[in-house]
mmCIF file of C-alpha atoms in Angstrom:
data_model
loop_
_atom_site.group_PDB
_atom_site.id
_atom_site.type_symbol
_atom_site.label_atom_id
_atom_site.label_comp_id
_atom_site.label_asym_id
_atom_site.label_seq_id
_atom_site.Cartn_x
_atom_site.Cartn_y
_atom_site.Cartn_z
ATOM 1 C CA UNK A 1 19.076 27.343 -19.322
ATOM 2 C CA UNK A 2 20.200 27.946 -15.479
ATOM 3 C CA UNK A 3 16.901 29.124 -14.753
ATOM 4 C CA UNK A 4 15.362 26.528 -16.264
ATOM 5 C CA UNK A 5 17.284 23.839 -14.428
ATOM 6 C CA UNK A 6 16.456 26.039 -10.868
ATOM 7 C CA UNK A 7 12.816 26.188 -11.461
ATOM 8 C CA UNK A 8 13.261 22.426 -12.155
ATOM 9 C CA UNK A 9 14.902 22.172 -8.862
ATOM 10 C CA UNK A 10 12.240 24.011 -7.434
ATOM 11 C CA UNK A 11 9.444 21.668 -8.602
ATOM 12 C CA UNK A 12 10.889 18.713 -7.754
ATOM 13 C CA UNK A 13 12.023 19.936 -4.411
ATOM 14 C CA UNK A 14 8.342 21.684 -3.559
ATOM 15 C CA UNK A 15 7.051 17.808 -5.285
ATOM 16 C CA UNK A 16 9.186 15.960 -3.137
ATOM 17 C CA UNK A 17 7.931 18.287 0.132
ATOM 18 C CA UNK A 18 4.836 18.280 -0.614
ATOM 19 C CA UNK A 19 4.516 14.247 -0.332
ATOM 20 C CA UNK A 20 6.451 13.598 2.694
ATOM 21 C CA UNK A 21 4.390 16.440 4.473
ATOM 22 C CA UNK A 22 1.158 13.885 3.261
ATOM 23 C CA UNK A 23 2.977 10.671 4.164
ATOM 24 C CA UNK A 24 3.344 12.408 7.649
ATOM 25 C CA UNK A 25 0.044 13.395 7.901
ATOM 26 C CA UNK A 26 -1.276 9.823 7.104
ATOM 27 C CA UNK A 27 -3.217 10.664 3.763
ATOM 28 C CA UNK A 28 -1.347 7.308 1.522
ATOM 29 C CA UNK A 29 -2.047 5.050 4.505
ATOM 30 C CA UNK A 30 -5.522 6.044 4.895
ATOM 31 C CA UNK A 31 -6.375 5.737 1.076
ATOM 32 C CA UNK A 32 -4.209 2.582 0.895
ATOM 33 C CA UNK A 33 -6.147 1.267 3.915
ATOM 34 C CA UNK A 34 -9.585 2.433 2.140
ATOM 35 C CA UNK A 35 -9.200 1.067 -1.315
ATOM 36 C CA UNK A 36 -7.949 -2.266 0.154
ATOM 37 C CA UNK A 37 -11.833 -2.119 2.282
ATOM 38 C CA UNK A 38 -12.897 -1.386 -1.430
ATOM 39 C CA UNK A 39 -11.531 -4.030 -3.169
ATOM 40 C CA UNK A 40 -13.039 -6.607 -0.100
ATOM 41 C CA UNK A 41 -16.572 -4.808 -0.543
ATOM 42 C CA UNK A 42 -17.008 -4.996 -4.373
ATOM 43 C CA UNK A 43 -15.120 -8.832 -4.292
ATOM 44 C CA UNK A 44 -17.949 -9.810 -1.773
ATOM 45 C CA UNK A 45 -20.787 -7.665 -3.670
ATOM 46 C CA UNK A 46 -20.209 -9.818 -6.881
ATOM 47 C CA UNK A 47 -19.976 -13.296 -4.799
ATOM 48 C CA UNK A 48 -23.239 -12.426 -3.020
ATOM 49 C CA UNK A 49 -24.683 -10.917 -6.635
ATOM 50 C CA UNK A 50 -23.604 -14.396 -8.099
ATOM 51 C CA UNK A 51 -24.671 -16.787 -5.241
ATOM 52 C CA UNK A 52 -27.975 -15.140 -4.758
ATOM 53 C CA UNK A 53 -28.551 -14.894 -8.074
ATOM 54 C CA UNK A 54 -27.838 -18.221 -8.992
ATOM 55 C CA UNK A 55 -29.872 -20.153 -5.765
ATOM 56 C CA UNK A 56 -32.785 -17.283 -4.288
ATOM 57 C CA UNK A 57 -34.032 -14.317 -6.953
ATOM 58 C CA UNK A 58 -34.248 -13.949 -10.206
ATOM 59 C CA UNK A 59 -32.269 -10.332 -10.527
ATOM 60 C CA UNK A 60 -33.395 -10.156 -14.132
ATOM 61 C CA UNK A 61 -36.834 -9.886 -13.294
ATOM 62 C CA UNK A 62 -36.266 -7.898 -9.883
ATOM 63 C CA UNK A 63 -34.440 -4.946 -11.712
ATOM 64 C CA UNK A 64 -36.703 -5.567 -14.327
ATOM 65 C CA UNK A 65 -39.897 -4.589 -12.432
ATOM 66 C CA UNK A 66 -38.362 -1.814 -11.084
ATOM 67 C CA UNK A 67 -36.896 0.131 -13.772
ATOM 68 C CA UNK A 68 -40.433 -0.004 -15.649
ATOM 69 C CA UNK A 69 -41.979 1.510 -12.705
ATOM 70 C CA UNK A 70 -39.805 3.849 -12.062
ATOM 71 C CA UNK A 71 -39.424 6.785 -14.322
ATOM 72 C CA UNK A 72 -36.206 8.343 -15.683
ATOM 73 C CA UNK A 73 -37.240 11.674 -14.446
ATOM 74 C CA UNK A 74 -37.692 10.535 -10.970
ATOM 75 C CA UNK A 75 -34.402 8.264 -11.280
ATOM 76 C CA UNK A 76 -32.060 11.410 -12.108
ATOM 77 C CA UNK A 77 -34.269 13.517 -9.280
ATOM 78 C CA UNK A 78 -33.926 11.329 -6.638
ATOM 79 C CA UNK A 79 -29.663 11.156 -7.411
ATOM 80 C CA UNK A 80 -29.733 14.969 -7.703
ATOM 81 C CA UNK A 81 -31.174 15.023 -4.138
ATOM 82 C CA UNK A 82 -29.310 12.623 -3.182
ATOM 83 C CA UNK A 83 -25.609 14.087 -4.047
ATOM 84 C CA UNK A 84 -27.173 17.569 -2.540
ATOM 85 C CA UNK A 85 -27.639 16.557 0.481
ATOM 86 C CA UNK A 86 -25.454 13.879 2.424
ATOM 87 C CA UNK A 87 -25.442 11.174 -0.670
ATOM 88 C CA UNK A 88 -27.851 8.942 1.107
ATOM 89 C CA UNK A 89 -28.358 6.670 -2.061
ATOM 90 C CA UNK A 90 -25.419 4.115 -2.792
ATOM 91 C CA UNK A 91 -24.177 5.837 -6.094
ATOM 92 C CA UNK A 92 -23.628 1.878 -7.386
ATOM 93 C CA UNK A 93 -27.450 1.891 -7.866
ATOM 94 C CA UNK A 94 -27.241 4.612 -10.320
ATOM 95 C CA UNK A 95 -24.599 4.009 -12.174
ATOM 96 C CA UNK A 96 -26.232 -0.106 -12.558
ATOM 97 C CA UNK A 97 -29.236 1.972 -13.632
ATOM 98 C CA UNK A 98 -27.831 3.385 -17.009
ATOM 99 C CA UNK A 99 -27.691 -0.149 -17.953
ATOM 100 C CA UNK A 100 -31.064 0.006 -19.106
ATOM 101 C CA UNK A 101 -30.299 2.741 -22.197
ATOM 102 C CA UNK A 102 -28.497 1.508 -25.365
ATOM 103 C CA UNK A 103 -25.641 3.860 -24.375
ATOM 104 C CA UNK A 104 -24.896 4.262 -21.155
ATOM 105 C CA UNK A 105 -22.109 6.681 -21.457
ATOM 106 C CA UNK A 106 -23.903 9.483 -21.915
ATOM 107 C CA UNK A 107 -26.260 8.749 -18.386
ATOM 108 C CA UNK A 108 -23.173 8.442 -16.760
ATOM 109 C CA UNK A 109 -21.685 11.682 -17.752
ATOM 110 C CA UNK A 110 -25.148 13.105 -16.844
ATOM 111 C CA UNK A 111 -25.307 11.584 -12.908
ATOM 112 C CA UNK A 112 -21.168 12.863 -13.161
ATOM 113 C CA UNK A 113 -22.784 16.367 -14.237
ATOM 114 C CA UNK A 114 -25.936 16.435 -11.137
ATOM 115 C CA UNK A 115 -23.262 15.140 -8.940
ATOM 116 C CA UNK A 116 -20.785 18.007 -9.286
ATOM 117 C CA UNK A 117 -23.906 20.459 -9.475
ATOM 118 C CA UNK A 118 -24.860 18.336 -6.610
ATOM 119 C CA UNK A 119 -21.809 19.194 -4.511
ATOM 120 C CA UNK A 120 -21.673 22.950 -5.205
ATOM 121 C CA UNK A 121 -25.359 22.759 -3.501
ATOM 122 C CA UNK A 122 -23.745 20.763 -0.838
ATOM 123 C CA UNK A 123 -21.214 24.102 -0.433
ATOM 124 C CA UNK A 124 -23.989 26.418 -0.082
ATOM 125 C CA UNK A 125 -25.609 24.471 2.331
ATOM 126 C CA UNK A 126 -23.139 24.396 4.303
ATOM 127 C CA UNK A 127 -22.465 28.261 4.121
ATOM 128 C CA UNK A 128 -26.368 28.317 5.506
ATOM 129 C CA UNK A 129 -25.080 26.362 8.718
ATOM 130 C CA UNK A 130 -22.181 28.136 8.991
ATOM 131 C CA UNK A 131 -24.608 31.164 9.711
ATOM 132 C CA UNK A 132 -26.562 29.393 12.425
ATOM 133 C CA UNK A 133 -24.143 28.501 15.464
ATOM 134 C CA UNK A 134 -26.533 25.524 17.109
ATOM 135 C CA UNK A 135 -26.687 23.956 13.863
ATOM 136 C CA UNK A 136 -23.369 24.627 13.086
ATOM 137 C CA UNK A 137 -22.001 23.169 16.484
ATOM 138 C CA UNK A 138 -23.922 19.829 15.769
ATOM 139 C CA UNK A 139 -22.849 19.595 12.256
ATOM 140 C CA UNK A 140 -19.419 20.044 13.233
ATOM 141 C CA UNK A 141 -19.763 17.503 15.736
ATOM 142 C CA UNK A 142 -21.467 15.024 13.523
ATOM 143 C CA UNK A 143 -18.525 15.662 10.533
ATOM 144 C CA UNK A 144 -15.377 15.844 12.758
ATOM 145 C CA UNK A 145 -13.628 13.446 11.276
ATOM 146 C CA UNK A 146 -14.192 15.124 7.916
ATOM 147 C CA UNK A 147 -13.275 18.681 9.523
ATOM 148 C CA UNK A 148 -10.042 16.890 10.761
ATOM 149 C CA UNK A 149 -9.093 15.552 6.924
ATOM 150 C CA UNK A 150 -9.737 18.573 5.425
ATOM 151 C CA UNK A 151 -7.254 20.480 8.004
ATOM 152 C CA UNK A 152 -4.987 17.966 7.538
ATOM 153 C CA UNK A 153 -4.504 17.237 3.724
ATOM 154 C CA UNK A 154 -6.724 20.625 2.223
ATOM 155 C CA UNK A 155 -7.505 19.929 -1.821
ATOM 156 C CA UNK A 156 -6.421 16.150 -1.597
ATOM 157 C CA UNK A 157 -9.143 15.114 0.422
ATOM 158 C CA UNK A 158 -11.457 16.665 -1.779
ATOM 159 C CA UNK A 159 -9.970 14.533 -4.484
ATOM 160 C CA UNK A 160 -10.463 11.481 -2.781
ATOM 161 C CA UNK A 161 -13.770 12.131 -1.446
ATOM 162 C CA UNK A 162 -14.564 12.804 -5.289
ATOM 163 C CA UNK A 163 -13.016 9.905 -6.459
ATOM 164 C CA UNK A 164 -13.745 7.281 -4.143
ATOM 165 C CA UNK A 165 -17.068 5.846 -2.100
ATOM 166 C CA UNK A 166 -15.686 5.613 1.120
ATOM 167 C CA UNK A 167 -16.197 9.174 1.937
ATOM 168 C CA UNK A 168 -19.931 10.819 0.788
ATOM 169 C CA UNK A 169 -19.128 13.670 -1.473
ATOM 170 C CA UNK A 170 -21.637 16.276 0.020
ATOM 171 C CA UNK A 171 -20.449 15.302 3.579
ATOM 172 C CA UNK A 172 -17.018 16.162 2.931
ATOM 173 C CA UNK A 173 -17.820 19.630 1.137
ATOM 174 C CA UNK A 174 -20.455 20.668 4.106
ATOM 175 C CA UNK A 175 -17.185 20.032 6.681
ATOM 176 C CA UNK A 176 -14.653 22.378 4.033
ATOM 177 C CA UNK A 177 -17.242 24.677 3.998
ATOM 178 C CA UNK A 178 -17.660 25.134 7.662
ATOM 179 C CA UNK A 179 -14.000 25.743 7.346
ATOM 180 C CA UNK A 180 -14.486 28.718 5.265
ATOM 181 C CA UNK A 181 -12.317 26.701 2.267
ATOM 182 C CA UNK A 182 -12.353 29.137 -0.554
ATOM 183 C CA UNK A 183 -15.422 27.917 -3.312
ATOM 184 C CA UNK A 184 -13.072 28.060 -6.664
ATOM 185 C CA UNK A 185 -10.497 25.849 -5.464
ATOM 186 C CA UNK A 186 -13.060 23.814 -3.959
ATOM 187 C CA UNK A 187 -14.874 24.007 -7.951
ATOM 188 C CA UNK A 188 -11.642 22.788 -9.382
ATOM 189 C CA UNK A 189 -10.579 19.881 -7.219
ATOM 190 C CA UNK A 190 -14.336 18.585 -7.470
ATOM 191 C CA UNK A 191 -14.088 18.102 -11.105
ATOM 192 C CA UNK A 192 -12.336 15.059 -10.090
ATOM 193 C CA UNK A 193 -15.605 13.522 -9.663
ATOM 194 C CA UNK A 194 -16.606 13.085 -13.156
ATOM 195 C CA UNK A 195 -13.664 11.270 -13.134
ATOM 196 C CA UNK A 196 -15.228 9.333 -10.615
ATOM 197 C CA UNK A 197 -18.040 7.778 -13.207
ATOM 198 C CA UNK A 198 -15.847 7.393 -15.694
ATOM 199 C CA UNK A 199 -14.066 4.747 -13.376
ATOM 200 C CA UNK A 200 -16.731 3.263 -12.129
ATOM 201 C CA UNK A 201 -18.273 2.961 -15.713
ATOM 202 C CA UNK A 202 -15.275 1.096 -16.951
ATOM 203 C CA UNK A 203 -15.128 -1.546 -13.364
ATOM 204 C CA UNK A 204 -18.712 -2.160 -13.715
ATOM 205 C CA UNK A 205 -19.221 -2.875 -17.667
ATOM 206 C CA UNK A 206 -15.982 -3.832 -18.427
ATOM 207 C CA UNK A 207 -14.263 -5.472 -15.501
ATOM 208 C CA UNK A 208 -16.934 -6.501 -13.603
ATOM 209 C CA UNK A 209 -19.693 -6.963 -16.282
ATOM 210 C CA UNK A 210 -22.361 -6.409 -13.987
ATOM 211 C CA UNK A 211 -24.950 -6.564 -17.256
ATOM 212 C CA UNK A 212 -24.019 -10.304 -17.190
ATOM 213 C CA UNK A 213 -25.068 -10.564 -13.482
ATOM 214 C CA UNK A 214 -28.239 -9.084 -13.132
ATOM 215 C CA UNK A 215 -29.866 -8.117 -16.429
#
């Protein structure tokens, strides 16, 4: 039973150490600060979606026209490239896309899947620069910021980069990468972005019910 209690001690203590060390280093005031910028984005997103809407276009038929030229295939192809290299496309496009299918759950656990597959890309990719020193000096350049997170806070910021859409996924595992962050931790704390549809799932068609809006 002592050692029980000790190793008990031990968590809690190495718990406990573990989040002052990430208070110092700023990580809860920069995701506080970032999910507050969210919040403002999607709060203006819906009053624009419902004032446009309602006075300038016809979303129904805008979305409309689009998804029945464009082909699932090239849909899922264009987010695979997409997450692979530097998430160009807003991933709120895609996820609105799976609208369009009687069950939508099972396109969003697909995007989740190309997304993670997407990232691991995004790791090799950034192993490639990591050979080439001009390239790599510009990249590093470009993602310093992200290079500076990812010394700071390790595995969290993958997390959050996962989870949230205020840091582009493939971005922030090009700059671990050029790091030399080992790939099965990095494999593990991605998973976290199949969380990351699941969440946005339930905001969109649940909290949001952004069906109602623009279909």
């Amino acid at each position: 039973m002592q050692k029980k209690d000790n190793g008990s001690v031990k968590t809690d203590s190495k718990i406990k150490d573990l989040y002052y060390y990430y208070k110092e280093k700023g990580l809860y005031r920069y995701v506080g600060w970032n999910i507050l910028k969210i919040i403002f984005f999607y709060a203006l997103f819906v009053l624009l979606i419902y004032l446009i809407g309602k006075y300038l276009l016809d979303f129904n038929h805008i979305f409309q026209y689009f998804l029945d030229r464009l082909s699932d295939r090239f849909v899922l192809i264009l987010f695979f490239v997409s997450e692979s290299f530097l998430g160009l496309v807003p991933v709120d496009l895609f996820v609105i896309w799976t609208l369009k299918f009687e069950s939508p759950a099972i396109y969003l656990a697909i995007l989740g899947i190309l997304s993670y597959t997407g990232g691991i890309i995004s790791y090799y990719i950034g192993l490639w620069i990591a050979k080439r020193p001009k390239i790599k000096s510009y990249t590093e350049r470009r993602l310093k910021n992200y290079i500076e997170f990812v010394r700071k806070w390790g595995g969290a910021f993958i997390i959050i980069a996962a989870l949230f859409p205020f840091t582009p996924f493939s971005m922030v595992v090009i700059a671990l990468t050029l790091l030399h962050y080992p790939f099965k931790p990095f494999l593990l704390f991605a998973l976290t972005r199949l969380v990351r549809f699941v969440i946005q799932g339930v905001l969109f068609f649940n909290v949001l019910n952004i069906d109602a809006w623009i279909f």
